[in-house]
Tab-separated table of C-alpha atoms and ligand atoms in Angstrom:
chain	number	residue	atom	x	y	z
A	1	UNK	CA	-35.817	-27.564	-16.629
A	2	UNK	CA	-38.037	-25.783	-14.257
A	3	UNK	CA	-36.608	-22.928	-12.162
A	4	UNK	CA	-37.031	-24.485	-8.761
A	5	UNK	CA	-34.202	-27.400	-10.472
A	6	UNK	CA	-32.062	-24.292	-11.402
A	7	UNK	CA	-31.351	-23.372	-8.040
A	8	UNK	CA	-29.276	-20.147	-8.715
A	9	UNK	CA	-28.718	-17.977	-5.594
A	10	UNK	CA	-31.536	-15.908	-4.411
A	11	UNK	CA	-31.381	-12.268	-5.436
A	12	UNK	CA	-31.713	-10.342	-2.299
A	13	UNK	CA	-30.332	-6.930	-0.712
A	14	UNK	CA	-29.764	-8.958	2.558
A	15	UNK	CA	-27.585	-11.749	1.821
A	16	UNK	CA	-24.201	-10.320	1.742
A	17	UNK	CA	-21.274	-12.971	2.615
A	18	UNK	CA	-20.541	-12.435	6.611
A	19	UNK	CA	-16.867	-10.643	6.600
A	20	UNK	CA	-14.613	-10.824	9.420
A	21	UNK	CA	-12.153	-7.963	8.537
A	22	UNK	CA	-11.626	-5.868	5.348
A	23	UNK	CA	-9.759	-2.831	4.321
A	24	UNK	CA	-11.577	0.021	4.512
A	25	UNK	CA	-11.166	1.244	0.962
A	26	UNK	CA	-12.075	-1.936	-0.747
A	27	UNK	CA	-14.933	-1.977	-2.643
A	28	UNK	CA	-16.692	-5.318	-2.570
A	29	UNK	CA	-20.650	-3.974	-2.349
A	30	UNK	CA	-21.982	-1.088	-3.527
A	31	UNK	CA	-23.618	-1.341	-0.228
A	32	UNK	CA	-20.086	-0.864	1.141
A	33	UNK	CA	-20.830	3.393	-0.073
A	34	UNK	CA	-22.343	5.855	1.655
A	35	UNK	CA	-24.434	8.285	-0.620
A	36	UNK	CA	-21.648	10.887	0.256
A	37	UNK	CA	-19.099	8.141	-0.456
A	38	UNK	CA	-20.578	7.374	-3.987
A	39	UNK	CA	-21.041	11.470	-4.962
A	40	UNK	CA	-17.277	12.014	-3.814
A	41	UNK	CA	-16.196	9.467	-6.373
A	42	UNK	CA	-18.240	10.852	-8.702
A	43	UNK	CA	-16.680	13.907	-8.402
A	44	UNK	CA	-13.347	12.638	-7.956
A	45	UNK	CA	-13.769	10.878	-11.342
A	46	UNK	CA	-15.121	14.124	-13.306
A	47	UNK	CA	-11.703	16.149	-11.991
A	48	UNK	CA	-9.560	12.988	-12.808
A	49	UNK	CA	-10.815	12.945	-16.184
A	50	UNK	CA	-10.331	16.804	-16.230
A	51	UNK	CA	-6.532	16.376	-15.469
A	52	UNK	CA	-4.133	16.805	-18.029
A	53	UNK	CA	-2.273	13.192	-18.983
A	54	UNK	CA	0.903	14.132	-16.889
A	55	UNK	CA	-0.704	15.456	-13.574
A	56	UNK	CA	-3.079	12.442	-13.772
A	57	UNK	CA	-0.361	10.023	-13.801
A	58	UNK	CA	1.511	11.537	-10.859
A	59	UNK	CA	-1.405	10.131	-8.624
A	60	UNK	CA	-0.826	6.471	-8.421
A	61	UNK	CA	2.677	6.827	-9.646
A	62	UNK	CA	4.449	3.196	-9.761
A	63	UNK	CA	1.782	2.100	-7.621
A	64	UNK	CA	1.551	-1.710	-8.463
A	65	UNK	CA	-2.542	-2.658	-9.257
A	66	UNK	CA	-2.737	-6.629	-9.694
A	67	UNK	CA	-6.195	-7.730	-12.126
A	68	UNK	CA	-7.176	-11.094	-10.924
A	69	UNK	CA	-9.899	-12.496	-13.662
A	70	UNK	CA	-11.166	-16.140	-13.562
A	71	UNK	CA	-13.915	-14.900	-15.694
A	72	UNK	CA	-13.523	-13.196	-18.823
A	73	UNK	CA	-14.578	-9.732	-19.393
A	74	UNK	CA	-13.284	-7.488	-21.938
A	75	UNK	CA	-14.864	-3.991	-21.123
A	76	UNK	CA	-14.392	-4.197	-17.198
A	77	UNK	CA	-10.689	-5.394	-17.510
A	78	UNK	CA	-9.722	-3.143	-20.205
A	79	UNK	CA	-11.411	0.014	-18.337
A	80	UNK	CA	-9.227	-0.976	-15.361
A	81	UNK	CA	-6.378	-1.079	-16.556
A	82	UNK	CA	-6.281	1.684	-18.384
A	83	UNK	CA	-7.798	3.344	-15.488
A	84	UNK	CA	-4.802	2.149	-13.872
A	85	UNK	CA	-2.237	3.252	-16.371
A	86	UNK	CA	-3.200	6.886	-16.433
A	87	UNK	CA	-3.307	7.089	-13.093
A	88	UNK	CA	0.873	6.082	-13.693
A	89	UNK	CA	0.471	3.031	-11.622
A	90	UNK	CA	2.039	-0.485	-12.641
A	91	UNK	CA	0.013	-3.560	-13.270
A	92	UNK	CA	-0.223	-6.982	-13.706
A	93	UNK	CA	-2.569	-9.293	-15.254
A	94	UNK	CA	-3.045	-12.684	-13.539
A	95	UNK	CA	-5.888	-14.744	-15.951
A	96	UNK	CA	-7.183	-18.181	-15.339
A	97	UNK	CA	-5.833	-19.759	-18.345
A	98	UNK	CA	-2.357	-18.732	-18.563
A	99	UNK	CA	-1.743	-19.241	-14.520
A	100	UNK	CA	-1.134	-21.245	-11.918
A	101	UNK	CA	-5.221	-21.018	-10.971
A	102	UNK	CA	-5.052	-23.914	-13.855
A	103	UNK	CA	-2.910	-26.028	-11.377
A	104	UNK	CA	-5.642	-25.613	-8.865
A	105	UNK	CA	-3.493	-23.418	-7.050
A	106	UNK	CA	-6.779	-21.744	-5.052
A	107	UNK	CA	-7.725	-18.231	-4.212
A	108	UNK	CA	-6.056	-17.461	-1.146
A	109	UNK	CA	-2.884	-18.569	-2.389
A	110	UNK	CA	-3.034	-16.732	-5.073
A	111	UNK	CA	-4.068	-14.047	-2.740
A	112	UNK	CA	-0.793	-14.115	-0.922
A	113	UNK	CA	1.548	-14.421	-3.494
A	114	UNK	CA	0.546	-11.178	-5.782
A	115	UNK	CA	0.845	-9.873	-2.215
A	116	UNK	CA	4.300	-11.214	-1.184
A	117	UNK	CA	5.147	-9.767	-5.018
A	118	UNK	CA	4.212	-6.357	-4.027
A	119	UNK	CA	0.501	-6.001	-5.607
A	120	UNK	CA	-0.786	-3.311	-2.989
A	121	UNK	CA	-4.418	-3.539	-4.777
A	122	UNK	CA	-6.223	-6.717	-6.255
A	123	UNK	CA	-9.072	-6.211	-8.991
A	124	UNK	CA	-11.220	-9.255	-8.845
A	125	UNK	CA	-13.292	-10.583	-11.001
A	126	UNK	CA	-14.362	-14.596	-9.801
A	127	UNK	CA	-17.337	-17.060	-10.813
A	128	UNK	CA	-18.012	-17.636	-6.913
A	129	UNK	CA	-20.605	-14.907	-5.273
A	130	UNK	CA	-17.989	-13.740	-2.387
A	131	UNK	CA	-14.879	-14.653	-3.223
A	132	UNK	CA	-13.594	-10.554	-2.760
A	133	UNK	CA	-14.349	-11.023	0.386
A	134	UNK	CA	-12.432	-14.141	1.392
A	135	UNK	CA	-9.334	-12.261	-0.899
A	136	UNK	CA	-9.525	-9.369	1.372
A	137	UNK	CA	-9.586	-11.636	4.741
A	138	UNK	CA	-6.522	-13.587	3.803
A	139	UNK	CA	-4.378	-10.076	1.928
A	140	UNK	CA	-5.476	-7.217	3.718
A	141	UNK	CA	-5.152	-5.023	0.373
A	142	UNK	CA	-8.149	-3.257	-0.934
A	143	UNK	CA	-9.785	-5.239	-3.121
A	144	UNK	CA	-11.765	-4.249	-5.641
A	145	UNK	CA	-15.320	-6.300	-7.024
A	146	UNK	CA	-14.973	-6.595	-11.225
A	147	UNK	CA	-17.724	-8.886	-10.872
A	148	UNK	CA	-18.256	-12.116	-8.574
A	149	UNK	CA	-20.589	-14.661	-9.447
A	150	UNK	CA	-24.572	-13.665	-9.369
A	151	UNK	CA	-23.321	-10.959	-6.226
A	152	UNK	CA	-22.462	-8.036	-7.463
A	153	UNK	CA	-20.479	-5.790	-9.796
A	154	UNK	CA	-20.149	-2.298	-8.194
A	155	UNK	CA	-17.901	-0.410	-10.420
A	156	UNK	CA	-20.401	-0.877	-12.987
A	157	UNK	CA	-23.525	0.098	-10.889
A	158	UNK	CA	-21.286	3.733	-10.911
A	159	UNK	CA	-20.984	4.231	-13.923
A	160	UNK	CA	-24.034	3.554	-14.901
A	161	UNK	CA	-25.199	6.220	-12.580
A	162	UNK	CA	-22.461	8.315	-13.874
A	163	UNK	CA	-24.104	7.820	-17.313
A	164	UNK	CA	-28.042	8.211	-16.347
A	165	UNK	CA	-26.616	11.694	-14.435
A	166	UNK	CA	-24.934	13.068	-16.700
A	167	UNK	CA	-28.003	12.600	-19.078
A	168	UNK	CA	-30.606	14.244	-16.429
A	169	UNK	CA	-28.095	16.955	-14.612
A	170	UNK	CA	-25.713	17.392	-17.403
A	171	UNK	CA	-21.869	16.900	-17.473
A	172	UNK	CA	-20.748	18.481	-14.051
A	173	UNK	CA	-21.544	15.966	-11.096
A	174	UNK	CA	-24.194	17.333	-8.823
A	175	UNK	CA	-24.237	16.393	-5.041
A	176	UNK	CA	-25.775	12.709	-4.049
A	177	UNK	CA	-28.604	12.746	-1.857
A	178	UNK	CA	-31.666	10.646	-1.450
A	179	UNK	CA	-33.578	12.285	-3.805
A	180	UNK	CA	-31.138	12.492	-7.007
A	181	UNK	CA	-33.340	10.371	-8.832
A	182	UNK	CA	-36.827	11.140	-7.326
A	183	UNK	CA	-39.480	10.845	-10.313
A	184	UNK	CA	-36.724	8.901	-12.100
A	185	UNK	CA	-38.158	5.462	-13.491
A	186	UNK	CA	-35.490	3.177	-14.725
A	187	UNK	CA	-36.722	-0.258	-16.329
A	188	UNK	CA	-33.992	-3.278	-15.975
A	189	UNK	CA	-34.903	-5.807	-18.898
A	190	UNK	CA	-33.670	-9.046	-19.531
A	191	UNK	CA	-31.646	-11.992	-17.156
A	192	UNK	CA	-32.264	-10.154	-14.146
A	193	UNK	CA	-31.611	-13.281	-11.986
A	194	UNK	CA	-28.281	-14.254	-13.611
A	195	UNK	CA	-26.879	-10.531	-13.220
A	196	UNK	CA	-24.740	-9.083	-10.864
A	197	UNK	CA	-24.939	-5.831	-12.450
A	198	UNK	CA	-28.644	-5.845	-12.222
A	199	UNK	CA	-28.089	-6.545	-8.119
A	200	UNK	CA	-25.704	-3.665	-7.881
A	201	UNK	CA	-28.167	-1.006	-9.729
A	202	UNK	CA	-31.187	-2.441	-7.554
A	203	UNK	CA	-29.229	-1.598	-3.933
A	204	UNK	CA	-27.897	1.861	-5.367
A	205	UNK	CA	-30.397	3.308	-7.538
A	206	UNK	CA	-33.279	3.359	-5.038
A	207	UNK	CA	-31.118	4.879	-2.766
A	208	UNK	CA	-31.171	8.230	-4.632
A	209	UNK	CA	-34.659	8.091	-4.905
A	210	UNK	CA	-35.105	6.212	-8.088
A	211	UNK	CA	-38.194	3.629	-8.841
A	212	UNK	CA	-36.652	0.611	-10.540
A	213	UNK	CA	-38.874	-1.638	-12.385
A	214	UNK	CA	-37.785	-5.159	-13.352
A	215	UNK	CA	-39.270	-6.740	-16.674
A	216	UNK	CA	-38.473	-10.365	-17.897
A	217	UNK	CA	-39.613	-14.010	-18.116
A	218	UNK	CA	-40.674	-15.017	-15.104
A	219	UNK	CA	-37.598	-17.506	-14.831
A	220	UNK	CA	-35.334	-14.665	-15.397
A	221	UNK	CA	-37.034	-12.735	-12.440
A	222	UNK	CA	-36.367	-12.715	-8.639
A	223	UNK	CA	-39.621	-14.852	-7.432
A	224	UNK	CA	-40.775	-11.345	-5.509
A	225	UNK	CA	-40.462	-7.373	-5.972
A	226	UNK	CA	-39.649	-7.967	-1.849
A	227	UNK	CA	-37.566	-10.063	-2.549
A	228	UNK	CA	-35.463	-7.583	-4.577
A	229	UNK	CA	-35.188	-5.031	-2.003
A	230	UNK	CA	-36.631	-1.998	-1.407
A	231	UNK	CA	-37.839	0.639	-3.913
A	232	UNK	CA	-37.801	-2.383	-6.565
A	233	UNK	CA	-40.838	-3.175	-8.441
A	234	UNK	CA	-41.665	-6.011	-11.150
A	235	UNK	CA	-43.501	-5.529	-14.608
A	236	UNK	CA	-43.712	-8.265	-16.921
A	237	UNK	CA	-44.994	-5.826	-19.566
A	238	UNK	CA	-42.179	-4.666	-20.939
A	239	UNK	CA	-44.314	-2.240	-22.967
A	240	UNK	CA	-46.013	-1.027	-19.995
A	241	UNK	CA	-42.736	-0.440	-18.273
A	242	UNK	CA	-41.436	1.540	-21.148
A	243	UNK	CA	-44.147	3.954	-21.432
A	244	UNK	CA	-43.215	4.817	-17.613
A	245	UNK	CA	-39.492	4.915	-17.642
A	246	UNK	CA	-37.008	7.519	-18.624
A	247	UNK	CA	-34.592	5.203	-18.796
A	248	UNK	CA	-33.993	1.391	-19.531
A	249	UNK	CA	-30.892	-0.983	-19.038
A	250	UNK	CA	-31.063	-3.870	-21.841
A	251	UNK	CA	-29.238	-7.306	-20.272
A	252	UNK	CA	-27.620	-10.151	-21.940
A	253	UNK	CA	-29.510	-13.915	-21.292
A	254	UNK	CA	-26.455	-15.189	-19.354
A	255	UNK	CA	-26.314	-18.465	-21.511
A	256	UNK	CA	-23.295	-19.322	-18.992
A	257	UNK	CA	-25.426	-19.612	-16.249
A	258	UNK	CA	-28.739	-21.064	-17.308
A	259	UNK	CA	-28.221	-24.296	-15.659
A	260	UNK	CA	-30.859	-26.165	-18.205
A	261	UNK	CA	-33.418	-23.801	-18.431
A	262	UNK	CA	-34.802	-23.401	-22.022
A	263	UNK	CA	-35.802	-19.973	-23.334
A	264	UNK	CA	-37.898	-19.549	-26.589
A	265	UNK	CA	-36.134	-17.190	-27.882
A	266	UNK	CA	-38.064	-15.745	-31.133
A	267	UNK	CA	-41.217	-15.439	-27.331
A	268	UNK	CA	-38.370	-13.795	-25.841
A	269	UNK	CA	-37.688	-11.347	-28.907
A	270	UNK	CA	-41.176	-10.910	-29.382
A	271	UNK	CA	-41.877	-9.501	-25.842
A	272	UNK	CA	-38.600	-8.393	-24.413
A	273	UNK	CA	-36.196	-7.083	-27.447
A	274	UNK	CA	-35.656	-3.764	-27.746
A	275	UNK	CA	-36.252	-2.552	-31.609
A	276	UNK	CA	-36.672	0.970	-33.131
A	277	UNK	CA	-40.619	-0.178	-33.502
A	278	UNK	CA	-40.882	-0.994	-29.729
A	279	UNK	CA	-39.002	2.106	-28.511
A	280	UNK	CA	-40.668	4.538	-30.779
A	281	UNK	CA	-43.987	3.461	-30.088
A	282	UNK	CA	-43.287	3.264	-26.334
A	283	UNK	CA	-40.229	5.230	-24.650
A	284	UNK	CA	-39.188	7.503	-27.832
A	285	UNK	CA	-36.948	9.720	-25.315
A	286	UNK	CA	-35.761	6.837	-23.225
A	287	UNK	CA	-32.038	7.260	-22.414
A	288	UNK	CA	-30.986	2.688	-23.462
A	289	UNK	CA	-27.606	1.561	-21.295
A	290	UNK	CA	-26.439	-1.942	-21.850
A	291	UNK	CA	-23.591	-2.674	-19.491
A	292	UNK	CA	-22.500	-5.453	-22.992
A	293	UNK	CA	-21.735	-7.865	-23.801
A	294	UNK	CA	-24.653	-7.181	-26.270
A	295	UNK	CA	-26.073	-10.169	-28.243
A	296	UNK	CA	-27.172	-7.909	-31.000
A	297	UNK	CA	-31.083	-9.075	-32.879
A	298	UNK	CA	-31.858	-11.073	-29.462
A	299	UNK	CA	-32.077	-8.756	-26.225
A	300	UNK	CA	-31.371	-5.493	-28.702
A	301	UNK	CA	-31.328	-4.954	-32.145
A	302	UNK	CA	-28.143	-2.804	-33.202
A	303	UNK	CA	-30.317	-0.078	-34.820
A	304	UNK	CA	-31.186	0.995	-30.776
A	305	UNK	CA	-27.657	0.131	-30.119
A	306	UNK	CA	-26.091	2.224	-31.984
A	307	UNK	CA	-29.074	4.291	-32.566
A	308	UNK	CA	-29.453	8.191	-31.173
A	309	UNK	CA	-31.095	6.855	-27.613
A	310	UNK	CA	-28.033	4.710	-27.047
A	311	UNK	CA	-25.117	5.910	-24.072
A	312	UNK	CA	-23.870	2.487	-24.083
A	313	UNK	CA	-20.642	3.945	-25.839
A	314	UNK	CA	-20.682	6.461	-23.283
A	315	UNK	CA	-21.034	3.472	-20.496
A	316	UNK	CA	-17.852	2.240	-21.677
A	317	UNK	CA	-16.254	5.920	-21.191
A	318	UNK	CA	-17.375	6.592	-17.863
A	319	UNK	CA	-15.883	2.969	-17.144
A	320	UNK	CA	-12.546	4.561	-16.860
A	321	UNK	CA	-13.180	7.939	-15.379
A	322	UNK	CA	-15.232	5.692	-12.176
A	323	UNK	CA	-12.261	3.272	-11.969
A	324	UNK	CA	-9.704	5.985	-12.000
A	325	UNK	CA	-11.881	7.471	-8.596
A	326	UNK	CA	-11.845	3.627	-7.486
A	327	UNK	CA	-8.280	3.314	-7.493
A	328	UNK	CA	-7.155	6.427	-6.370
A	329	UNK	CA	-9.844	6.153	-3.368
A	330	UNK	CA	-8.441	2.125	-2.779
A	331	UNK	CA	-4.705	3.442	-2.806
A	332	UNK	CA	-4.530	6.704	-1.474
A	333	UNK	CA	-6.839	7.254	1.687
A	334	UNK	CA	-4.969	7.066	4.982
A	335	UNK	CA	-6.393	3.960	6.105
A	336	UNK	CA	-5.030	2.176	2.768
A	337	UNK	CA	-1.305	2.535	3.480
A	338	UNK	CA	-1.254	1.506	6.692
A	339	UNK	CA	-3.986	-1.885	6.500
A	340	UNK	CA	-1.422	-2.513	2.989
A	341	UNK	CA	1.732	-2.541	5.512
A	342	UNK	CA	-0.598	-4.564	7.966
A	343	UNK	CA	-1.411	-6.826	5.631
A	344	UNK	CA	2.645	-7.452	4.702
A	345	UNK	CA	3.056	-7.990	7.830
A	346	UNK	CA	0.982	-10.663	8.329
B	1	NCD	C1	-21.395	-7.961	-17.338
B	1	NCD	C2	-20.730	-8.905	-16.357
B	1	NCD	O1	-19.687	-9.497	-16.640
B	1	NCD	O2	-21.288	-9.007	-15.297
B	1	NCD	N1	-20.611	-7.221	-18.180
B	1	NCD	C3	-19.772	-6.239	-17.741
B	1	NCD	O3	-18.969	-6.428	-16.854
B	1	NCD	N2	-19.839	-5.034	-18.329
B	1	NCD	C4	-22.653	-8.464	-17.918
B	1	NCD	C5	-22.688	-9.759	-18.690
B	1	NCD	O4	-21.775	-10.568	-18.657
B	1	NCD	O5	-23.706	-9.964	-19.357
């Protein structure tokens, strides 16, 4: 199938879903951050993590945190709610398959009745680019984006920043400005098209200064660097992007939402995989993220995975530190309470 039969959404910074109203502390964009917004989280995650167990869970103290996945996901969900837990918050997990969202029962509805049970936050993660945003029109709660559709996936953009940081600066989180990441070149390999992770790094990285370069199939790419946004460039040759990166983020082919389109995959392995040859010969001191799942001997062999240039263990770490600052920031700034009550109200 060719890619103009695929018709996927377009990936570009622009084309946010048009929101009426939405609580102030959600977090449905990463665009939705100031760079002074994204380096207070940052720090608010290093002193959460600092905490001892019993001062951290005085924060969000039988708080009640509602997960909301359509989609499965095992590192975002998990990170969440254990975020959640130390934090001493309650929550509940509402899944596709074992709820009344297998009745048809639709979004908003669902919405309204975590809501009318007391959730006073909703994690989302949904198939549908934008549904976050139609869950905080019709609750009013914060709602936070685990991932919708081919949008976005903000927590994750975070803490992969949190990682590539804490690699250049060291462990203590430095202020955010526009040039955090000047001279930084970060390489984003694989189903660029497909990921909303990809989207999220490409509106925040360049923001601190960073030059992103986008490697790939063609199929897998968005038709234009402009296209992409600003700061975003596109080199086919993933060898050629190595040798100019300091650090490269490995994706998954999402088979899930291919649509048709045949890959050769041994072409694919042969030009895009990451293997201990490949990385030695070209980015031997390249800091490798994967945001997982990994498909391990097709996008990455598990030698780099697991190998010395890896921090995708440490991705999965910082998951939970950067969730802990989402949730505390989504439940406990003033304007939270009061749109929370609004939104009872309603
Ligand atoms: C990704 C996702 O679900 O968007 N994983 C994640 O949340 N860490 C990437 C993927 O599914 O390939």
């Amino acid at each position: 199938m060719s890619k103009s039969q695929v018709k996927p959404r377009k990936i570009s910074a622009t084309s946010t879903p048009q929101v009426i109203s939405r609580h102030p502390a959600s977090l449905l964009s990463v665009n939705d951050l100031s760079l002074d917004d994204v380096g207070s989280i940052l720090r608010t995650a290093s002193t959460l993590e600092s905490e001892d167990a019993l001062k951290r869970m005085k924060h969000l103290f039988k708080r009640r945190v509602s997960l909301l996945f359509y989609e499965s996901s095992t590192r975002t969900r998990t990170s969440f709610e254990l975020a959640a837990k130390q934090l001493g918050a309650d929550t509940v997990l509402v899944s596709a398959l074992s709820s009344s969202i297998e009745k048809g029962e639709s979004l908003k509805d669902t919405g309204i009745t975590l809501r009318a049970l007391g959730a006073e936050c909703i994690i989302l993660r949904h198939p549908a680019s934008g549904a976050p945003y139609l869950l905080s029109q019709v609750t009013g709660l914060p709602i936070l984006n685990a991932g919708d559709g081919m949008h976005e996936h903000p927590s994750q953009a975070l803490l992969d920043l949190r990682t590539i940081l804490t690699h250049l600066h060291g462990p203590k989180a430095a202020p955010v400005s526009e040039t955090t990441l000047k001279g930084v070149t970060i390489t984003i390999c694989g189903d660029i098209f497909h990921s909303r992770v990809a989207r999220s790094n490409m509106l925040l990285l360049p923001r601190l200064g960073a030059r992103v370069l986008l490697s790939g199939p063609q199929p897998l790419l968005p038709e234009t660097a402009a296209s992409a946004g600003p700061g975003i460039e596109i080199e086919r040759d993933f060898d050629k992007a190595l040798q100019q990166s300091q650090v490269v983020m490995m994706l998954r082919i999402q088979a899930e939402r291919l649509a048709g389109l045949n890959l050769d995959l041994d072409e694919y392995k042969l030009r895009y995989q990451a293997n201990t040859t490949r990385m030695a010969a070209q980015a031997g001191d390249a800091l490798v993220l994967h945001p997982g799942p990994i498909i391990r001997g097709l996008e990455i062999t598990s030698e780099v995975a697991d190998g010395p240039q890896s921090a995708i263990a440490e991705q999965v770490r910082n998951g939970v530190a950067i969730r802990m600052a989402l949730l505390v920031r989504a439940l406990t700034s003033k304007s939270s309470s009061n749109a929370a009550s609004k939104g009872k109200r309603k």
